[in-house]
Structures are given as structure tokens and as C-alpha cells.
mmCIF file of C-alpha atoms in Angstrom:
data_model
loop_
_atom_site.group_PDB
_atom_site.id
_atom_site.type_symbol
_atom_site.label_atom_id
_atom_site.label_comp_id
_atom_site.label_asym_id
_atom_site.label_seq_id
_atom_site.Cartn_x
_atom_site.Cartn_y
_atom_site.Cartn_z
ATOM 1 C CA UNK A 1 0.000 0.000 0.000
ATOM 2 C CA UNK A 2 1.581 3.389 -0.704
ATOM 3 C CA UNK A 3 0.472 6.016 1.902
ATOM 4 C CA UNK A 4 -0.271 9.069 0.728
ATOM 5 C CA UNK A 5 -0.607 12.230 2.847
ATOM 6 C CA UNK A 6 -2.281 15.252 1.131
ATOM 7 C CA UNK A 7 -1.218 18.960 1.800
ATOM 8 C CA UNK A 8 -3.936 21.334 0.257
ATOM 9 C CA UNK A 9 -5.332 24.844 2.273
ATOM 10 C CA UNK A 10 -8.891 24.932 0.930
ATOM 11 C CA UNK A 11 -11.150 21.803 3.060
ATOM 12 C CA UNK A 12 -13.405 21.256 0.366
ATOM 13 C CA UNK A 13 -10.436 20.761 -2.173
ATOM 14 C CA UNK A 14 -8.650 18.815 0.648
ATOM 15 C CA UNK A 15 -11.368 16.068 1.926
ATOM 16 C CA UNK A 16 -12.396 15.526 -2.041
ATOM 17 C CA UNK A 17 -8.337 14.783 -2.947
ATOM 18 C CA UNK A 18 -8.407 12.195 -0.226
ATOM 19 C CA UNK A 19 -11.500 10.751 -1.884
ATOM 20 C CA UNK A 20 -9.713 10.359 -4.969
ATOM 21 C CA UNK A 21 -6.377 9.080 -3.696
ATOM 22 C CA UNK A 22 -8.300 6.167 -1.289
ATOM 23 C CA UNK A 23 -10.690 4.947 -4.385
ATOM 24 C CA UNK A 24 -7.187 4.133 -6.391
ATOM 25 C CA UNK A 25 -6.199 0.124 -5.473
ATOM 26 C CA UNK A 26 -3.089 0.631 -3.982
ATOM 27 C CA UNK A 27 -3.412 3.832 -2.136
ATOM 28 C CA UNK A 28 -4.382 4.905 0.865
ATOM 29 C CA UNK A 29 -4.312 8.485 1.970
ATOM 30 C CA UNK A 30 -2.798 8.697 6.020
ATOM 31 C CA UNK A 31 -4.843 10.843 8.600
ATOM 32 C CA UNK A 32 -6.045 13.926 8.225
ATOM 33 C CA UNK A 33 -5.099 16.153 5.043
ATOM 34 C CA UNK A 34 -2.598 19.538 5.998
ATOM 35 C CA UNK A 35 -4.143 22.333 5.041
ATOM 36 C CA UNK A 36 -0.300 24.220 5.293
ATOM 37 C CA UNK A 37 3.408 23.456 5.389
ATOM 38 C CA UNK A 38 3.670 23.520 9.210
ATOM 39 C CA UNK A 39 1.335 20.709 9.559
ATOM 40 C CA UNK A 40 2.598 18.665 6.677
ATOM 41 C CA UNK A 41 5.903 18.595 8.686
ATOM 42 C CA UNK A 42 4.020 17.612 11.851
ATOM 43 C CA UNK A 43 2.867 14.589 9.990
ATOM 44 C CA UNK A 44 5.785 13.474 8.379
ATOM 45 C CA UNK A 45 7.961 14.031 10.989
ATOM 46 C CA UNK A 46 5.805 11.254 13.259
ATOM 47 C CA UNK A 47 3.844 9.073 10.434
ATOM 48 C CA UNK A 48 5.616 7.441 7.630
ATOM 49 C CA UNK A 49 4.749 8.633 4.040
ATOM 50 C CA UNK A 50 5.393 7.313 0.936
ATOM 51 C CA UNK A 51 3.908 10.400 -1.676
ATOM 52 C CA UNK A 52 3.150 13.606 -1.049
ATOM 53 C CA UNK A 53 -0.008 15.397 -2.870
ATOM 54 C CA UNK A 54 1.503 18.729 -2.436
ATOM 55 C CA UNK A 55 -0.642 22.169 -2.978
ATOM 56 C CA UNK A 56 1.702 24.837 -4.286
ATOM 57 C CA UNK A 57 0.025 27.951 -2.488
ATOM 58 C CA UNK A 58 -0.039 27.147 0.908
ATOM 59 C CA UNK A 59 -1.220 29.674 3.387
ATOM 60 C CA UNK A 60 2.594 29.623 5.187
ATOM 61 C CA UNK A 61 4.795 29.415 2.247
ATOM 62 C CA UNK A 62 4.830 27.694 -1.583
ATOM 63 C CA UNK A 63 4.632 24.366 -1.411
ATOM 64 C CA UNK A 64 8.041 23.883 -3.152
ATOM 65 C CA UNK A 65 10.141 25.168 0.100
ATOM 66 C CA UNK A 66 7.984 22.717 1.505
ATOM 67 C CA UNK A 67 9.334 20.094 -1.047
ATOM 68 C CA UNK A 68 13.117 21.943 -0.620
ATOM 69 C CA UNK A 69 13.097 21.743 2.964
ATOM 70 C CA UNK A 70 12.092 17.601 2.977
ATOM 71 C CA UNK A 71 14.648 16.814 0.802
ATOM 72 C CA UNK A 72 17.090 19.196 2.542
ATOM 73 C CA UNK A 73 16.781 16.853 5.667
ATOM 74 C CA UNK A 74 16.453 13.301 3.848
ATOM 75 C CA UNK A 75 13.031 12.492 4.053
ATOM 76 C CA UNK A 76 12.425 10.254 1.491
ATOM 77 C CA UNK A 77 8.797 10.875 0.204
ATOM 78 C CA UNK A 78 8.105 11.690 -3.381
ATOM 79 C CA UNK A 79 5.726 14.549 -4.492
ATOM 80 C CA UNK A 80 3.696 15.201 -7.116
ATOM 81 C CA UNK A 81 2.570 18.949 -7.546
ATOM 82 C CA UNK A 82 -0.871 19.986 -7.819
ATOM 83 C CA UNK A 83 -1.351 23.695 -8.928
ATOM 84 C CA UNK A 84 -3.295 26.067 -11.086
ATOM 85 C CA UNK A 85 -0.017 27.924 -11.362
ATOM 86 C CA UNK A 86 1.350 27.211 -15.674
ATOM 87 C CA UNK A 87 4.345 28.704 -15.088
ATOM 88 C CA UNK A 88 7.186 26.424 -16.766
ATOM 89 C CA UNK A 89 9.985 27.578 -14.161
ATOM 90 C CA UNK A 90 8.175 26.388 -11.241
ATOM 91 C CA UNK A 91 7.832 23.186 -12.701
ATOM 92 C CA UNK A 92 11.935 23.025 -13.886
ATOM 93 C CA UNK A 93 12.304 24.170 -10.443
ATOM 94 C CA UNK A 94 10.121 21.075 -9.075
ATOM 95 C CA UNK A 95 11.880 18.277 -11.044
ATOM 96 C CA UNK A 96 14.967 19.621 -9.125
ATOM 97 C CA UNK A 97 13.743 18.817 -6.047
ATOM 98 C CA UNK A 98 12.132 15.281 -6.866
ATOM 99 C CA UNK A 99 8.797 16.066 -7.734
ATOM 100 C CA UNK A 100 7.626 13.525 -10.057
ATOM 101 C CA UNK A 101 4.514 14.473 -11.683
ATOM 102 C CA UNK A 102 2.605 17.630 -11.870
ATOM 103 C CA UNK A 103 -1.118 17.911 -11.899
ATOM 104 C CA UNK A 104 -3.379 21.028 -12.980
ATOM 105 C CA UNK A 105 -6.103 22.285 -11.182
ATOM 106 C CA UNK A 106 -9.000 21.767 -12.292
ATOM 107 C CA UNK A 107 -9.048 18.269 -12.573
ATOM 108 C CA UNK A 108 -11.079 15.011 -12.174
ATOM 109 C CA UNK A 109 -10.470 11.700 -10.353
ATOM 110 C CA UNK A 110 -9.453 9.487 -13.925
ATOM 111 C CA UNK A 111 -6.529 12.189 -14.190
ATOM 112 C CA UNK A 112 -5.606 11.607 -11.071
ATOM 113 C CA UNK A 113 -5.764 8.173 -10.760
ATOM 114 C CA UNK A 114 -3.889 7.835 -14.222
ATOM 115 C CA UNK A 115 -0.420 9.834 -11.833
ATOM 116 C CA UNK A 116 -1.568 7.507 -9.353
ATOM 117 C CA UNK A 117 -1.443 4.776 -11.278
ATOM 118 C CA UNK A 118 1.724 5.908 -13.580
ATOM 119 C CA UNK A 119 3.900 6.749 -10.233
ATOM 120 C CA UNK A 120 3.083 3.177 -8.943
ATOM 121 C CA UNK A 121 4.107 1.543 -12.120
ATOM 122 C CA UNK A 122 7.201 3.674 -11.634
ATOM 123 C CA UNK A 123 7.992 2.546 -8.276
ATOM 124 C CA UNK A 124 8.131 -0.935 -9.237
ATOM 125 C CA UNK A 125 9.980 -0.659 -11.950
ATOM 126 C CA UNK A 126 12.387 1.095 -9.794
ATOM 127 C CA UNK A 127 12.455 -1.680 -6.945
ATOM 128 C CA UNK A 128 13.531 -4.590 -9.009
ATOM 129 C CA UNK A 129 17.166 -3.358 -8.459
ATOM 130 C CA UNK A 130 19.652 -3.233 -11.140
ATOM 131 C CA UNK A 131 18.784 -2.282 -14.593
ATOM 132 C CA UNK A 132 20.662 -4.769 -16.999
ATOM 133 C CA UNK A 133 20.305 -2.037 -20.314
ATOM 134 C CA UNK A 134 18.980 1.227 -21.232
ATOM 135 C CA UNK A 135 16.030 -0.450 -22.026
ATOM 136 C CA UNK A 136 15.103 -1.246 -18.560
ATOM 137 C CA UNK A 137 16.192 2.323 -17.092
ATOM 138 C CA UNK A 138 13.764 4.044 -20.108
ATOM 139 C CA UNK A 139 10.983 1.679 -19.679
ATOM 140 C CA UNK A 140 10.967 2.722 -15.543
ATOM 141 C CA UNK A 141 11.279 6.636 -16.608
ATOM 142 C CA UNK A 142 8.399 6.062 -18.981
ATOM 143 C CA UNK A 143 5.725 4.923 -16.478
ATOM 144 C CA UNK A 144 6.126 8.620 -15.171
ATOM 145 C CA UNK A 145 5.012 10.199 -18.204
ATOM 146 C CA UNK A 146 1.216 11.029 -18.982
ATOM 147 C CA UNK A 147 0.129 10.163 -22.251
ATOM 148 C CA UNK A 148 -0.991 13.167 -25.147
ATOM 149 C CA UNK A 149 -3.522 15.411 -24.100
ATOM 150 C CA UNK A 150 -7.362 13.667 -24.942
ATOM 151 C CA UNK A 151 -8.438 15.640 -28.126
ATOM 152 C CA UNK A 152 -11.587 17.623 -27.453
ATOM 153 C CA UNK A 153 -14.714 17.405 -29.716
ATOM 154 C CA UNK A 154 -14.190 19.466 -32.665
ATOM 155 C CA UNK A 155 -14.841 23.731 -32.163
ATOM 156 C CA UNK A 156 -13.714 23.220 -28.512
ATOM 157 C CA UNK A 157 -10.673 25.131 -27.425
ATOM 158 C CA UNK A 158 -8.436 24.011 -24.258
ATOM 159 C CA UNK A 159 -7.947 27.751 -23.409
ATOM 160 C CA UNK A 160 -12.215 28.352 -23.828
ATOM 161 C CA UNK A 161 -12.979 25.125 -21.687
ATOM 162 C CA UNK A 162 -11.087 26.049 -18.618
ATOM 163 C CA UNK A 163 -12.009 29.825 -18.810
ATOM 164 C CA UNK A 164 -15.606 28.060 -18.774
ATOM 165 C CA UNK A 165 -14.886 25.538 -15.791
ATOM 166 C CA UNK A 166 -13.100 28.255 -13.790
ATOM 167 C CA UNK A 167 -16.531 30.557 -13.875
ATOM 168 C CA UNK A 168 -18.348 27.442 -13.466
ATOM 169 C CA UNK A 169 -16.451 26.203 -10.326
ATOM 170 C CA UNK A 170 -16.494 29.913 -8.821
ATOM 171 C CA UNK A 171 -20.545 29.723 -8.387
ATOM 172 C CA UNK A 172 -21.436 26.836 -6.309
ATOM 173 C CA UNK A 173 -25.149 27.736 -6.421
ATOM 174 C CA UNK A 174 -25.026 27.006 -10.308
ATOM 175 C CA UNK A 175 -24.980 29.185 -13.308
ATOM 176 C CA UNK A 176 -27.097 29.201 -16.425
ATOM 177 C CA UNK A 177 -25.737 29.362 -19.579
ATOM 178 C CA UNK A 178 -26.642 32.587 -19.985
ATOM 179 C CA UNK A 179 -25.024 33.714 -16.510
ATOM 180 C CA UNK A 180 -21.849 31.538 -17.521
ATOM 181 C CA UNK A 181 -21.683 33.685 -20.869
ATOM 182 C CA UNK A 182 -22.062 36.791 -19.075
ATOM 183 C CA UNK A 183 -19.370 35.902 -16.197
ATOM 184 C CA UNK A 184 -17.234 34.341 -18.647
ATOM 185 C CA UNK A 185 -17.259 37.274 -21.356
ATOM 186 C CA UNK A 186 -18.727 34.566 -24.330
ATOM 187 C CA UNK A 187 -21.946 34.360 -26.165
ATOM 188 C CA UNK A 188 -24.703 31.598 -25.181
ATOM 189 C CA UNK A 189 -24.364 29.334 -27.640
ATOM 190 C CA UNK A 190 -20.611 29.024 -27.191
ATOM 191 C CA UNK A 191 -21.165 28.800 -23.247
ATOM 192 C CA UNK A 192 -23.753 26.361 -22.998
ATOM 193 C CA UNK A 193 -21.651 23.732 -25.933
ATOM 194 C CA UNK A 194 -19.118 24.264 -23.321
ATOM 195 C CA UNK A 195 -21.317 23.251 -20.415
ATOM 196 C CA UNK A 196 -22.280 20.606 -22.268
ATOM 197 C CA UNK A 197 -19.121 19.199 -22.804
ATOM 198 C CA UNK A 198 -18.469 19.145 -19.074
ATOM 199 C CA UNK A 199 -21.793 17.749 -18.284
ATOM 200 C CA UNK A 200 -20.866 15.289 -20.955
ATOM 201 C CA UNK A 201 -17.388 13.911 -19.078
ATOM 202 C CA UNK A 202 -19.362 14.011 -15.780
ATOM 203 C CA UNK A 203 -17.629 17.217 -14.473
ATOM 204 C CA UNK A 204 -20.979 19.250 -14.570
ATOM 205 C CA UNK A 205 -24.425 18.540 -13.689
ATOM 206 C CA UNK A 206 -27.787 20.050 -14.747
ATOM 207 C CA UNK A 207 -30.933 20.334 -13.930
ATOM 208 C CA UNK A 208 -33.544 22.442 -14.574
ATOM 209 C CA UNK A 209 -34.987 25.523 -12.814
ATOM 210 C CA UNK A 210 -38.411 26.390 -12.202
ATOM 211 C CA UNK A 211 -40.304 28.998 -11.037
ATOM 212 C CA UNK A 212 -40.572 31.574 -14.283
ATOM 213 C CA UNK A 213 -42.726 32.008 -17.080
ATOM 214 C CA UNK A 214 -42.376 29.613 -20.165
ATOM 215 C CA UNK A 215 -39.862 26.741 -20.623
ATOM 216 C CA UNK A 216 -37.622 26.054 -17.161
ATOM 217 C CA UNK A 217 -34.102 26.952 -17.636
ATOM 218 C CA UNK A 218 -31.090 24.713 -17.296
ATOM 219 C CA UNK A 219 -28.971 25.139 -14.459
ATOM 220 C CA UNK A 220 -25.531 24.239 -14.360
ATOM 221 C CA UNK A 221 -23.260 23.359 -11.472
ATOM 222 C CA UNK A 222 -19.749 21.488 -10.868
ATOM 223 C CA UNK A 223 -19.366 18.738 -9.705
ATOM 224 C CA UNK A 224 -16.421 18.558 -6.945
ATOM 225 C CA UNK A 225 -16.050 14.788 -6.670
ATOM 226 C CA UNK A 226 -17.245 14.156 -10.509
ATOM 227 C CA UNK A 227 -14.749 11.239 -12.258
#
């Protein structure tokens, strides 16, 4: 079983990453999440730990002095990085200091559990002892990297979809596609095939809204714990 502790400041975020790490065979996330870097050392100075699913923006510092400071006195966990942040220097910074995959926020348990799954293919590899070829040494490397980005359906733009899923996941209550337009500077149409597509690979739900004259209204709303 790899133990996993998770270090994230926002709760909601926090108890929903340990829901994804426990539902992957072969993981089990350890006590309570850290919701900073001074409790994250609390735990691992007292409860072994295995991986680290480290938050970048911590309340008390980034989470890579968090990573620097580990590795500065030996502690043997790996990390992967889970951020909004796309800055490619933070991420050369990161391999430097062992952490082995990075995930973007937002994202949903199958890309998760695909690192999950990746860094324990990795770990294996690396256990068997000593590689007899180049062949063995790429093949344990490999497991680490993600495959291509899935294509999106045709019209759909990466940089569109997560302006839509970051309005989306800023109004709990729900947002018509109208409202999600509005909030996310787009017209209806282009909104709502955008909610659509969400609601299509279970990151969205609707339903619809009563209470006005004519035809209800679809409301949309995120779904925290969607796969």
C-alpha cells in the first residue's frame, strides 16, 4: 500500500483529494489532510509517508520550500505537484527537487488516478534493483510520463474550456448558460456547448430551474467529486 498524505489549504479541495487518492487500489491516503506546510511537517515528521499530494500555495509558504526543505533533511517521500499555477519555471524548479509528476487544477479523479497509477508503475519498476540495459532504465522513466492530451470534440478550445470551468467552479449555487456567458465574457451558444461538454465527461451537472414564465431553464453546477 503506498500512503499518501495530502497537503492542500482549501477543506473542500482537501477532503475531495483524499476521496480520490483512497478509491485508487493501492493507495491509501494517512490521517487527516494539511491544510499548510507547518502541519505537513508535523505529519511526516511522526507518520511514515510514501507520496506527497503537495498544494503549491499554501497559506505559510509555496509548497516547493515545503518540497526543498524535505529533501534538505532526507526524508524520502516523493511529491507530485498539484497547482493552477502554468508557469514552466516552477515546474523546472520542481523536477529539481524530486517532484515527479505535476497535476493542474482543475481536474477530475481518472486524471488523477492515471499519476496515481503511472507513479506506482514507476515505483516498481524502480524496486527490481539493477537495470541490466537502457532499455530497462527508459521503460521505468516512462511509467512517469502522462500520455498526449485527450483531443476535445471538434470547435472546442483548451484555453475556452477552462475559462468556462473556472466561472463554473467559482458559483457553487449554479450558473445558467446565460449567466456563464455573461461571467465568462462569451456568447450563449458558445457557453452552454461548453457546459455541455463538461456535463458530458461528468464534471458538470444540470438540472432544470423552475419557477418563471415559459420553458424552465437549465442550471448548471460542478461537480467537486465528478470522475
Amino acid at each position: 500500500m503506498i500512503r499518501v498524505l495530502v497537503v492542500e489549504d482549501d477543506p473542500v479541495a482537501a477532503d475531495a483529494h483524499v476521496l480520490y487518492v483512497n478509491r485508487v487500489p493501492g493507495f491509501e491516503a494517512i490521517g487527516r489532510p494539511a491544510h499548510s506546510a507547518a502541519e505537513a511537517r508535523r505529519t511526516l515528521d511522526r507518520t511514515p509517508v510514501d507520496l506527497v499530494l503537495l498544494d503549491l500555495h499554501l497559506p505559510d509558504g509555496h509548497g516547493l520550500q515545503l518540497a526543498r526543505s524535505l529533501r534538505a533533511a532526507g526524508h524520502p517521500a516523493d511529491v507530485i505537484a498539484v497547482t493552477s499555477a502554468r508557469d514552466l519555471a516552477v515546474v523546472r524548479e520542481g523536477v529539481s527537487l524530486g517532484v515527479v509528476q505535476y497535476v493542474l487544477k482543475p481536474f477530475t479523479f481518472a486524471t488523477l488516478r492515471d499519476r496515481l497509477t503511472r507513479y506506482a508503475e514507476f515505483r516498481t519498476a524502480a524496486a527490481e534493483g539493477e537495470a541490466t540495459g537502457q532499455d530497462e532504465v527508459d521503460r521505468a522513466l516512462a511509467a512517469l510520463r502522462a500520455p498526449g492530451p485527450a483531443s476535445l470534440p471538434k470547435g472546442l478550445s483548451g484555453p475556452t474550456l477552462e475559462r468556462v470551468t473556472r466561472t463554473l467552479r467559482a458559483a457553487p449555487e449554479g450558473l445558467t448558460a446565460t449567466a456563464a456567458a455573461e461571467a465568462a465574457g462569451l456568447s450563449r451558444i458558445t457557453a452552454r456547448r461548453y457546459l455541455e461538454h463538461l456535463v458530458d465527461t461528468a464534471r458538470a451537472a444540470r438540472s432544470p430551474q423552475y419557477g418563471h414564465v415559459g420553458r424552465p431553464e437549465l442550471v448548471y453546477r460542478w461537480l467537486t467529486a465528478a470522475e
